[in-house]
GROMACS .gro file of C-alpha atoms in nm:
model
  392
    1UNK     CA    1   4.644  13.637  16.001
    2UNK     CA    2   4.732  13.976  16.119
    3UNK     CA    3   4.848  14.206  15.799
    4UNK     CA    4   5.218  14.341  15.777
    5UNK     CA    5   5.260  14.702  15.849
    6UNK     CA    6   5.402  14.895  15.569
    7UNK     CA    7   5.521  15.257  15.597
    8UNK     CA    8   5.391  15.536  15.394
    9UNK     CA    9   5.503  15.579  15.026
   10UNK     CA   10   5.574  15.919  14.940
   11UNK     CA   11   5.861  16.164  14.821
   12UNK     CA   12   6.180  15.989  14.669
   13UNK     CA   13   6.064  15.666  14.704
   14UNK     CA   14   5.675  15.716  14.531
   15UNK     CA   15   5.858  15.902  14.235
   16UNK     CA   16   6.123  15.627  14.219
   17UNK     CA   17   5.822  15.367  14.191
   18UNK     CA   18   5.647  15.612  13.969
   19UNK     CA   19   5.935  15.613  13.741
   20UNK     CA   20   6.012  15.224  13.743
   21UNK     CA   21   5.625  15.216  13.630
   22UNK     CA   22   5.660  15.458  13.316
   23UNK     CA   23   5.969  15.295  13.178
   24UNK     CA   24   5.752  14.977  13.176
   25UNK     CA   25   5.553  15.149  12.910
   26UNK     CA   26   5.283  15.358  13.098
   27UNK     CA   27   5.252  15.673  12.920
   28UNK     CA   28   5.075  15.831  13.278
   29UNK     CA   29   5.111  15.677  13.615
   30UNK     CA   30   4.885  15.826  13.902
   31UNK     CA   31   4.788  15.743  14.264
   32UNK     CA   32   4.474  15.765  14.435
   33UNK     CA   33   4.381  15.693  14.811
   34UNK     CA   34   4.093  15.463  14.859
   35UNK     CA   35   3.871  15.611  15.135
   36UNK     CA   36   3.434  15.596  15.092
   37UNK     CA   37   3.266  15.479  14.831
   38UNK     CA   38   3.330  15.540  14.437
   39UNK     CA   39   2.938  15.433  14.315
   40UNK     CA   40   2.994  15.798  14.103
   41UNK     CA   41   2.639  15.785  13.991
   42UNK     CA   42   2.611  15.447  13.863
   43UNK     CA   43   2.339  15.329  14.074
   44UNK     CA   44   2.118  15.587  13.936
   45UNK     CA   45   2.256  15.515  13.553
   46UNK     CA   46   2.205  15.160  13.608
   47UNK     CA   47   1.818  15.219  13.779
   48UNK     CA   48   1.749  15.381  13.467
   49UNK     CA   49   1.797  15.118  13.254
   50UNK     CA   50   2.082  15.328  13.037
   51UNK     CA   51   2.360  15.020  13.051
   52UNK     CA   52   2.129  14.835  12.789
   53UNK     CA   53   2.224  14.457  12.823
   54UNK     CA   54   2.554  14.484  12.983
   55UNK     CA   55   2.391  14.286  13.251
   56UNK     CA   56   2.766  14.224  13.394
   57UNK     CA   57   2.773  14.647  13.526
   58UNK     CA   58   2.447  14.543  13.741
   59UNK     CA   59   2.633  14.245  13.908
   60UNK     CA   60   2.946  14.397  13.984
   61UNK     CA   61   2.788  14.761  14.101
   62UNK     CA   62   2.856  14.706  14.480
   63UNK     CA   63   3.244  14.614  14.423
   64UNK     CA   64   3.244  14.908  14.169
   65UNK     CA   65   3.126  15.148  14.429
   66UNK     CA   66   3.325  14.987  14.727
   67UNK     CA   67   3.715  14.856  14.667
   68UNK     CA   68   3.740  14.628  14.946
   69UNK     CA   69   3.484  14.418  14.798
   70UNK     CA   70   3.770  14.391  14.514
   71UNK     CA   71   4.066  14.333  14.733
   72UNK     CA   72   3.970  14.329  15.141
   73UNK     CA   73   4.253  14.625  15.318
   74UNK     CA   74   4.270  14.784  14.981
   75UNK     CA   75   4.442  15.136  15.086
   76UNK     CA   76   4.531  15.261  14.716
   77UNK     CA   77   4.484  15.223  14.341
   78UNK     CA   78   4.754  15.313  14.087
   79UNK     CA   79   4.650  15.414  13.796
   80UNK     CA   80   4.810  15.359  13.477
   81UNK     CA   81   4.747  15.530  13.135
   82UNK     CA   82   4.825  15.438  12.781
   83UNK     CA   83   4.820  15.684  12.469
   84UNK     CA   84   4.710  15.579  12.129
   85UNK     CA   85   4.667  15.860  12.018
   86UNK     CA   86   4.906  15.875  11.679
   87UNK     CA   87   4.949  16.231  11.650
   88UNK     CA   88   4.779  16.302  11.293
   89UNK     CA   89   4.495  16.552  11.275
   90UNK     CA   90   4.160  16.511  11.381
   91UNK     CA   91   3.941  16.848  11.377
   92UNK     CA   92   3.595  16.721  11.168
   93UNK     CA   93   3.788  16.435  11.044
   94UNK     CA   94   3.671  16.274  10.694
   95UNK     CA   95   3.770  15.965  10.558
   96UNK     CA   96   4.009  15.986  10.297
   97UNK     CA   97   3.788  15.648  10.104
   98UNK     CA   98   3.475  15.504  10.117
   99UNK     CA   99   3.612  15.198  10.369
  100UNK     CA  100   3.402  15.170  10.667
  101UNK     CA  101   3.537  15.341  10.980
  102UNK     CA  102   3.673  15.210  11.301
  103UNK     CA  103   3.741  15.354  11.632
  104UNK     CA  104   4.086  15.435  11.674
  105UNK     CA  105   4.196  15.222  11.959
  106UNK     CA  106   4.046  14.881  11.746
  107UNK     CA  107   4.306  14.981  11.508
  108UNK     CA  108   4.561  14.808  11.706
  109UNK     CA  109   4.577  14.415  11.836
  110UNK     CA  110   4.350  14.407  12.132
  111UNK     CA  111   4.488  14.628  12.405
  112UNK     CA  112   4.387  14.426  12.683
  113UNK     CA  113   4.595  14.121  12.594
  114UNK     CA  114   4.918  14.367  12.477
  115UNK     CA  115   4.866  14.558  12.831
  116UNK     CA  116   4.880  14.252  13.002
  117UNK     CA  117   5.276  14.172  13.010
  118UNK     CA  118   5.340  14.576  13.148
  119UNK     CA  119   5.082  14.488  13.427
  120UNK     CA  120   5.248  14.221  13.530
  121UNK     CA  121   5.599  14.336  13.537
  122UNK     CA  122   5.429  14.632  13.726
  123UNK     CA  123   5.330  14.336  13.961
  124UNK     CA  124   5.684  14.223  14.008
  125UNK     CA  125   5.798  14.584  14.070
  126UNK     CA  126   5.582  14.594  14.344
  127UNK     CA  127   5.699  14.241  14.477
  128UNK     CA  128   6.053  14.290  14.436
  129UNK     CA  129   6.109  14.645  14.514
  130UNK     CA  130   5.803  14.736  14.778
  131UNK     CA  131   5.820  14.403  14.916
  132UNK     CA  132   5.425  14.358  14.855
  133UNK     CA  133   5.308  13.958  14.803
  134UNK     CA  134   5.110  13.874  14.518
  135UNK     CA  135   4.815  13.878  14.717
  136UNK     CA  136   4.858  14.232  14.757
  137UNK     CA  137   4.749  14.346  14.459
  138UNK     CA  138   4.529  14.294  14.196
  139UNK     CA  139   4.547  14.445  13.852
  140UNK     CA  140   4.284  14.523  13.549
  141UNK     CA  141   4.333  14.637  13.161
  142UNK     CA  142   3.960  14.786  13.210
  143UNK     CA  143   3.820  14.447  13.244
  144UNK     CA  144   3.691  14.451  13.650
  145UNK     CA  145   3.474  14.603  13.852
  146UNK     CA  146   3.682  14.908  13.866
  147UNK     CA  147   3.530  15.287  13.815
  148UNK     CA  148   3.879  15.374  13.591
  149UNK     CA  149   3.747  15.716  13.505
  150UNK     CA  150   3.671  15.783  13.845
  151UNK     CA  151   3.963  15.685  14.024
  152UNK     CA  152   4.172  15.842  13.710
  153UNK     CA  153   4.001  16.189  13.828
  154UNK     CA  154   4.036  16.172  14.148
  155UNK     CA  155   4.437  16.095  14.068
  156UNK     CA  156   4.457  16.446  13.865
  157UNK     CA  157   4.495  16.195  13.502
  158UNK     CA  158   4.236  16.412  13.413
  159UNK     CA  159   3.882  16.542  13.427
  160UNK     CA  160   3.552  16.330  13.341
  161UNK     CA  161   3.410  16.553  13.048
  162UNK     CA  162   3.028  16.656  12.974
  163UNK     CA  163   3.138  16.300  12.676
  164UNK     CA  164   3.154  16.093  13.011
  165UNK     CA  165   3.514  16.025  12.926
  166UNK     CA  166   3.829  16.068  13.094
  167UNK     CA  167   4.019  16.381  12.954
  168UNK     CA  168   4.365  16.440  13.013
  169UNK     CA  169   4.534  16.843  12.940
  170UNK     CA  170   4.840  16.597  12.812
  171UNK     CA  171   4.647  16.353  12.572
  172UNK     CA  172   4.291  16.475  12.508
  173UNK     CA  173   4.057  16.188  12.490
  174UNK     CA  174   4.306  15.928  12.396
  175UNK     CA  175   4.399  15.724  12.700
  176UNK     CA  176   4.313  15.362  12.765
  177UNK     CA  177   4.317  15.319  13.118
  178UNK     CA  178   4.438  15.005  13.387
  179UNK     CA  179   4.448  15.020  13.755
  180UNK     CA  180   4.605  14.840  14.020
  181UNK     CA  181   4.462  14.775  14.338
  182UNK     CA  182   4.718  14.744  14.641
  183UNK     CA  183   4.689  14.740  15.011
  184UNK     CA  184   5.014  14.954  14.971
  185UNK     CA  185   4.956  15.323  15.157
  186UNK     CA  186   5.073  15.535  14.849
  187UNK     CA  187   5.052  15.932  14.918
  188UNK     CA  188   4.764  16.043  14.687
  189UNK     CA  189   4.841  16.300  14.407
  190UNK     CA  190   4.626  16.583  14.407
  191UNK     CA  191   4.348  16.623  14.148
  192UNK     CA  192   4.327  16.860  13.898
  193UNK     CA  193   4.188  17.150  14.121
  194UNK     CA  194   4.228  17.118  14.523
  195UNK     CA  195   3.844  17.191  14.588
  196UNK     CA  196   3.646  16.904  14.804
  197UNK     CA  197   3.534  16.648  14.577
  198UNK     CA  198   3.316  16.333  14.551
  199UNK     CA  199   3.458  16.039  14.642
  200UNK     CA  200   3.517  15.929  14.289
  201UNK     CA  201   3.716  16.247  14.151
  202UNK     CA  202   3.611  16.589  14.001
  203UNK     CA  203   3.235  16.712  13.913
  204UNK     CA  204   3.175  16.624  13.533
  205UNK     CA  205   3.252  16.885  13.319
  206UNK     CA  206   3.522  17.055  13.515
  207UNK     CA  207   3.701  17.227  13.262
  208UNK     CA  208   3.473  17.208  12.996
  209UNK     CA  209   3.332  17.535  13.053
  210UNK     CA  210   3.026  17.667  12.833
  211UNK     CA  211   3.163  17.426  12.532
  212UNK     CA  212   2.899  17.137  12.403
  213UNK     CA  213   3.089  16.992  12.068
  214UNK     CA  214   3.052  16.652  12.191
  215UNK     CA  215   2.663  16.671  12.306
  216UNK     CA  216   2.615  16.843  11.955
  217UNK     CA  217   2.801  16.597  11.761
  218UNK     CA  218   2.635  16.274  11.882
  219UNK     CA  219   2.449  16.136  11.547
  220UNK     CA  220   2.235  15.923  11.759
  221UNK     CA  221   2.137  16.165  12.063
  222UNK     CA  222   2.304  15.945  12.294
  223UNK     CA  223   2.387  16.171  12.602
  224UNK     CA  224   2.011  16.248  12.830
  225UNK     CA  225   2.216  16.537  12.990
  226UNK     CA  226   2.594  16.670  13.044
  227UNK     CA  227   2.810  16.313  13.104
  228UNK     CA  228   2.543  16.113  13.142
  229UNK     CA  229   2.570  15.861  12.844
  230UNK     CA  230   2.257  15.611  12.755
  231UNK     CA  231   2.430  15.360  12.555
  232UNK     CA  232   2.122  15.238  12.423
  233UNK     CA  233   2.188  15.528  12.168
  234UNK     CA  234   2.538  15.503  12.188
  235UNK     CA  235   2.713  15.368  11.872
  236UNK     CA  236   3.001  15.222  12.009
  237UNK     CA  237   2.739  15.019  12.213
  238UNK     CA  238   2.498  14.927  11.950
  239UNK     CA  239   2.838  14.806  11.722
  240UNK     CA  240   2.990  14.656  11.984
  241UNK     CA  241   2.793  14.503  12.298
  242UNK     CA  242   2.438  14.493  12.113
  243UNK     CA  243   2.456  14.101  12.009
  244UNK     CA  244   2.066  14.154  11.833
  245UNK     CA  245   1.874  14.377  11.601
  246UNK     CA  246   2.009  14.775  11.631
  247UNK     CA  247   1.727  14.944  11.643
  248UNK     CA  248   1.597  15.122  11.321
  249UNK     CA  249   1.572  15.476  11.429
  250UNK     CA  250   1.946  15.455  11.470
  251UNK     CA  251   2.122  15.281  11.194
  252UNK     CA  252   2.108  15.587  10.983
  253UNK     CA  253   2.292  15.775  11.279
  254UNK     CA  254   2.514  15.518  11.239
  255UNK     CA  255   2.645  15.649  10.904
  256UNK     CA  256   2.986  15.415  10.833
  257UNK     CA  257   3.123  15.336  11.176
  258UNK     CA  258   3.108  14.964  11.129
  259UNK     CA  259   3.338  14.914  11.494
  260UNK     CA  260   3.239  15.163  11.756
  261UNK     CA  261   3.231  15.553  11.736
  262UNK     CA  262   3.484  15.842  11.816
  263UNK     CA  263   3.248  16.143  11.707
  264UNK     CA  264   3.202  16.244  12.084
  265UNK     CA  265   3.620  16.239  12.092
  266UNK     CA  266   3.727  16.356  11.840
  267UNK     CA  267   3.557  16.701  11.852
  268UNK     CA  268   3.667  16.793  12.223
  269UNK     CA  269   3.895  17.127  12.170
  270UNK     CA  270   4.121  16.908  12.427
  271UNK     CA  271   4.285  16.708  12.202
  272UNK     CA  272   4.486  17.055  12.015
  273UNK     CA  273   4.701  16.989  12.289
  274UNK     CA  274   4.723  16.630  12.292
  275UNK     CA  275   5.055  16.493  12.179
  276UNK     CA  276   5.124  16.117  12.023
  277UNK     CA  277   5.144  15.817  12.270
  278UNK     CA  278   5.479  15.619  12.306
  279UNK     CA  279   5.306  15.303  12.187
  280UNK     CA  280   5.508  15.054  12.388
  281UNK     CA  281   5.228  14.868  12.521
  282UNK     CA  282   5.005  14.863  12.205
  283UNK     CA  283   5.064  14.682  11.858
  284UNK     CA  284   4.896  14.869  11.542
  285UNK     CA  285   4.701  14.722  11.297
  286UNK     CA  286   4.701  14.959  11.025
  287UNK     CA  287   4.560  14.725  10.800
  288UNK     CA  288   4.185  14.737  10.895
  289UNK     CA  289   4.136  15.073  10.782
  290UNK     CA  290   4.203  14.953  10.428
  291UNK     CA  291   3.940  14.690  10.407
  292UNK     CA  292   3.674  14.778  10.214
  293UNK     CA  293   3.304  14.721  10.211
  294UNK     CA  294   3.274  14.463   9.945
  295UNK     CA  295   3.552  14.308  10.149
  296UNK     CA  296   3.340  14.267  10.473
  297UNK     CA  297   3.033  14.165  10.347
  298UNK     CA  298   3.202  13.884  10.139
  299UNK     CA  299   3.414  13.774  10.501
  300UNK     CA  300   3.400  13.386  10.505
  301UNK     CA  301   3.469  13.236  10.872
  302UNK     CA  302   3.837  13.165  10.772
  303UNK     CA  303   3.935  13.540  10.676
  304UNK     CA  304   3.748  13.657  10.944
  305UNK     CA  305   3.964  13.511  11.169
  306UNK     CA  306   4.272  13.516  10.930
  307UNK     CA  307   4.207  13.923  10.967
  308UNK     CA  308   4.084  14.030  11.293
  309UNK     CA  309   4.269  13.773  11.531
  310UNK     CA  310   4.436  13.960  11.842
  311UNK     CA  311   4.170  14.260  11.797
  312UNK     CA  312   3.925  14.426  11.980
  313UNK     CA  313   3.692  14.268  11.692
  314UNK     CA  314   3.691  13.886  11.774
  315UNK     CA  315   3.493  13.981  12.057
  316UNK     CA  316   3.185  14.047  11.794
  317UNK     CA  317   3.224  13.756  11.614
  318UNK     CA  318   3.181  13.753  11.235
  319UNK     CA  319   2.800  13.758  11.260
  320UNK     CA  320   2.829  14.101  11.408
  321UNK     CA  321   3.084  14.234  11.180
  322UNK     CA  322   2.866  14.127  10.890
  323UNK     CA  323   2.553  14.283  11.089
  324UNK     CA  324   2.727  14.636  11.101
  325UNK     CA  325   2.822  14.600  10.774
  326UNK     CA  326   2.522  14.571  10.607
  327UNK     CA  327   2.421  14.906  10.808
  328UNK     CA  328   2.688  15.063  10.730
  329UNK     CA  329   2.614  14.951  10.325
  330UNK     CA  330   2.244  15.070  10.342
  331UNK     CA  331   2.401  15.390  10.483
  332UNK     CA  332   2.613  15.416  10.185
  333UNK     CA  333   2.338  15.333   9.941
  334UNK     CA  334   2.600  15.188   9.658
  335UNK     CA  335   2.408  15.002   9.423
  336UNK     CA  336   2.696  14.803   9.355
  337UNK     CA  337   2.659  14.617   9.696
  338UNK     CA  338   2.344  14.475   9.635
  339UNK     CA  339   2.407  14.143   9.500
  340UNK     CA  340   2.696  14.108   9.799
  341UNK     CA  341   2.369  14.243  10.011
  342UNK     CA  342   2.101  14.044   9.877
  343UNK     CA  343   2.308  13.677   9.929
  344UNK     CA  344   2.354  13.766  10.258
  345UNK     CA  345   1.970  13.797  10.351
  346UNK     CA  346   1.965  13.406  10.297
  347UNK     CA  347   2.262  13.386  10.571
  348UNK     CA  348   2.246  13.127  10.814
  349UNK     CA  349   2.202  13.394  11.109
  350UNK     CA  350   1.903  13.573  11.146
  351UNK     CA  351   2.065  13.868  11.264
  352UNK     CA  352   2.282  13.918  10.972
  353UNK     CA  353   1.924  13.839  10.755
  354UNK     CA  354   1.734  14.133  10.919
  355UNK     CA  355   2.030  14.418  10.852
  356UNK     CA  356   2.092  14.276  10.472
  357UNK     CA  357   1.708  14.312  10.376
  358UNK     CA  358   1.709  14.675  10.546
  359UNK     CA  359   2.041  14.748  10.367
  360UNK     CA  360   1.881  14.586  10.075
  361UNK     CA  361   1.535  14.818  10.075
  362UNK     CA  362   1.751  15.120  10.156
  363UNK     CA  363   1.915  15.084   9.861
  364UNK     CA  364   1.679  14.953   9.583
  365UNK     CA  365   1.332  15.117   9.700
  366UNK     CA  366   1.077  14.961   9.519
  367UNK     CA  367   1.284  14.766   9.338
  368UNK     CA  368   1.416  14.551   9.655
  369UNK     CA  369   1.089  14.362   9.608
  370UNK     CA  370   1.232  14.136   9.331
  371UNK     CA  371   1.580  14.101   9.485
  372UNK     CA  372   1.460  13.975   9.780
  373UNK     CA  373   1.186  13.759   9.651
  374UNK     CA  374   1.372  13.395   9.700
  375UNK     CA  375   1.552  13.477  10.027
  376UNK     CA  376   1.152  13.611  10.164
  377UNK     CA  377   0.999  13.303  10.053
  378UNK     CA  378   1.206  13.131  10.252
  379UNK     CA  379   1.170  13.346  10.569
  380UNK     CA  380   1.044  13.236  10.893
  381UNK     CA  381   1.257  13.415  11.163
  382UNK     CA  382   1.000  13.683  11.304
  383UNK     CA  383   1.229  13.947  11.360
  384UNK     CA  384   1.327  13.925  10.981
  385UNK     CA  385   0.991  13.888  10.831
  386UNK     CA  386   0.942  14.259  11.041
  387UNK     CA  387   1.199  14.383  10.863
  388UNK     CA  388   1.026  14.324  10.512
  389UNK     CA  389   0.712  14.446  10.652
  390UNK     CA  390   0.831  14.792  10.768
  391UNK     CA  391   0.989  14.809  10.390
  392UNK     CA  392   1.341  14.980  10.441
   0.00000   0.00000   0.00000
């Protein structure tokens, strides 16, 4: 089937379809050409084994680094940004209680199912005004094999920072990101500084200059060099993708982020200038900061769900809330948890087991021994009974 020449979107008309876009809810709408290959270094970051178990960035590398594996005649990729970013301080934030800490954008029902209905009117726009079909296009709320940051560059969104994220001079660190692929010929904006670039946007760092906050800040030493991020020591990752045992070296590091990790974020000087997103696409949930501790680790299956339905935190599952939680309990070291602590290391998952007795030895020291004694003479998992043997 031969494909239908289109002309050339640019001027009037590209800032016409720009503006249709925003009023959809898009806080930042961009276009990038698709020419070469966008790998961006993941080939390397993926031979050296820094993706941990998300096995899934390993299958989809080659359509990552090439489009038209994505969507054959693929000539441009809008990209489309979302602020959540509320507007309230953030300079060496502290908690204001002792309630475990989430990242900021789990704070609101889960942004890829609230993004969902602004991509697809964005799909009609470009049906009904462009004249595109549906097979035209394909669209992602960061959920294919799409380099976002990359493509956001390369668009002038922003600049990939020595944090490996996307940083905009408009909203700091605070965008969530979605991207449609089109065979539509959109005229590229220009990136944040008209030198020659790689293929997948601006060198890392751009305007970062001399200034290492984020590399400093990292609890767990998670970045090997300047954007390079090994998320085996990355907190959001260990929180949040690790299903198993976080390793012990980094649980203290871990300190009470019980749902991923803004440290590397929220230090970057950017965000002085970033101002508070229009929040049409995204649905607070105000609510979870205000559970507590002793609230988490007493979560039954029905409040789980009753609670965190429509979040980012289904996706762990109440095994791996009540995992984190324990760490983030022996990190506290309130006595007071240790009868909420020592039930749990007779839990029916093994995981949740292994975290409870380190919480558990954290907490009492020696005298962790005699709280434990029932739940360790009932023990068999091995990766529990190693927990009692290295003794908190």
């Amino acid at each position: 089937m031969t494909e239908r020449i289109r002309p050339r979107i640019d001027g009037a008309p590209r800032e016409a379809l720009r503006e249709k876009l925003r009023l959809l809810g898009f806080d930042e709408v961009r276009f990038a050409a698709v020419d070469g290959e966008t790998g961006d270094g993941l080939r390397d970051w993926l031979a050296a084994g820094r993706h941990g178990d998300m096995a899934w960035m390993e299958r989809t590398a080659e359509k990552r680094a090439h489009a038209d594996l994505v969507l054959p005649g693929v000539r441009s990729v809008i990209i489309l940004g979302v602020n959540y970013w509320r507007g309230s301080a953030i300079e060496n934030p502290e908690p204001k209680n002792k309630n475990p800490r989430w990242a900021r954008y789990a704070q609101h029902e889960d942004y890829h199912d609230t993004m969902k209905p602004g991509l697809e009117a964005a799909g009609r726009i470009l049906e009904e005004v462009v004249g595109v079909l549906p097979t035209d296009y394909r669209f992602y709320a960061d959920t294919g094999p799409v380099m976002e940051r990359g493509w956001a560059a390369r668009s002038g969104l922003g600049f990939r920072g020595k944090n490996a994220m996307l940083i905009s001079k408009q909203h700091g660190n605070w965008l969530l990101l979605a991207t449609i692929l089109t065979r539509l010929e959109i005229a590229p904006d220009e990136p944040l500084r008209k030198t020659a670039l790689p293929a997948a946007g601006e060198p890392t760092g751009l305007l970062c200059g001399k200034c290492t906050r984020c590399l400093d800040a990292c609890p767990t030493g998670a970045f090997p060099a300047p954007g390079v991020v090994d998320a085996r020591r990355c907190i959001s990752y260990q929180t949040i993708e690790n299903k198993g045992i976080i390793p012990r070296e980094l649980r203290a590091g871990i300190g009470t982020r019980i749902f991923g990790c803004d440290i590397c974020l929220e230090v970057c000087p950017w965000n002085r200038f970033a101002q508070a997103g229009r929040q049409l696409l995204l649905v607070a949930r105000h609510d979870l900061a205000e559970q507590s501790l002793p609230e988490l680790l007493a979560l039954s299956p029905t409040r789980f769900a009753e609670v965190f339905r429509r979040t980012p935190i289904k996706r762990l599952k109440l095994t791996g809330l009540l995992r984190n939680a324990c760490v983030v309990a022996g990190n506290a070291g309130d006595p007071s948890l240790l009868p909420a602590l020592t039930a749990l290391a007779a839990h029916d998952a093994a995981v949740v087991r292994a975290h409870a007795v380190w919480a558990v030895q954290r907490i009492a020291g020696s005298g962790s021994a005699d709280l434990l004694r029932d739940a360790r003479a009932n023990e068999t998992d091995e990766l529990v009974l190693a927990e009692y043997s290295c003794g908190g």
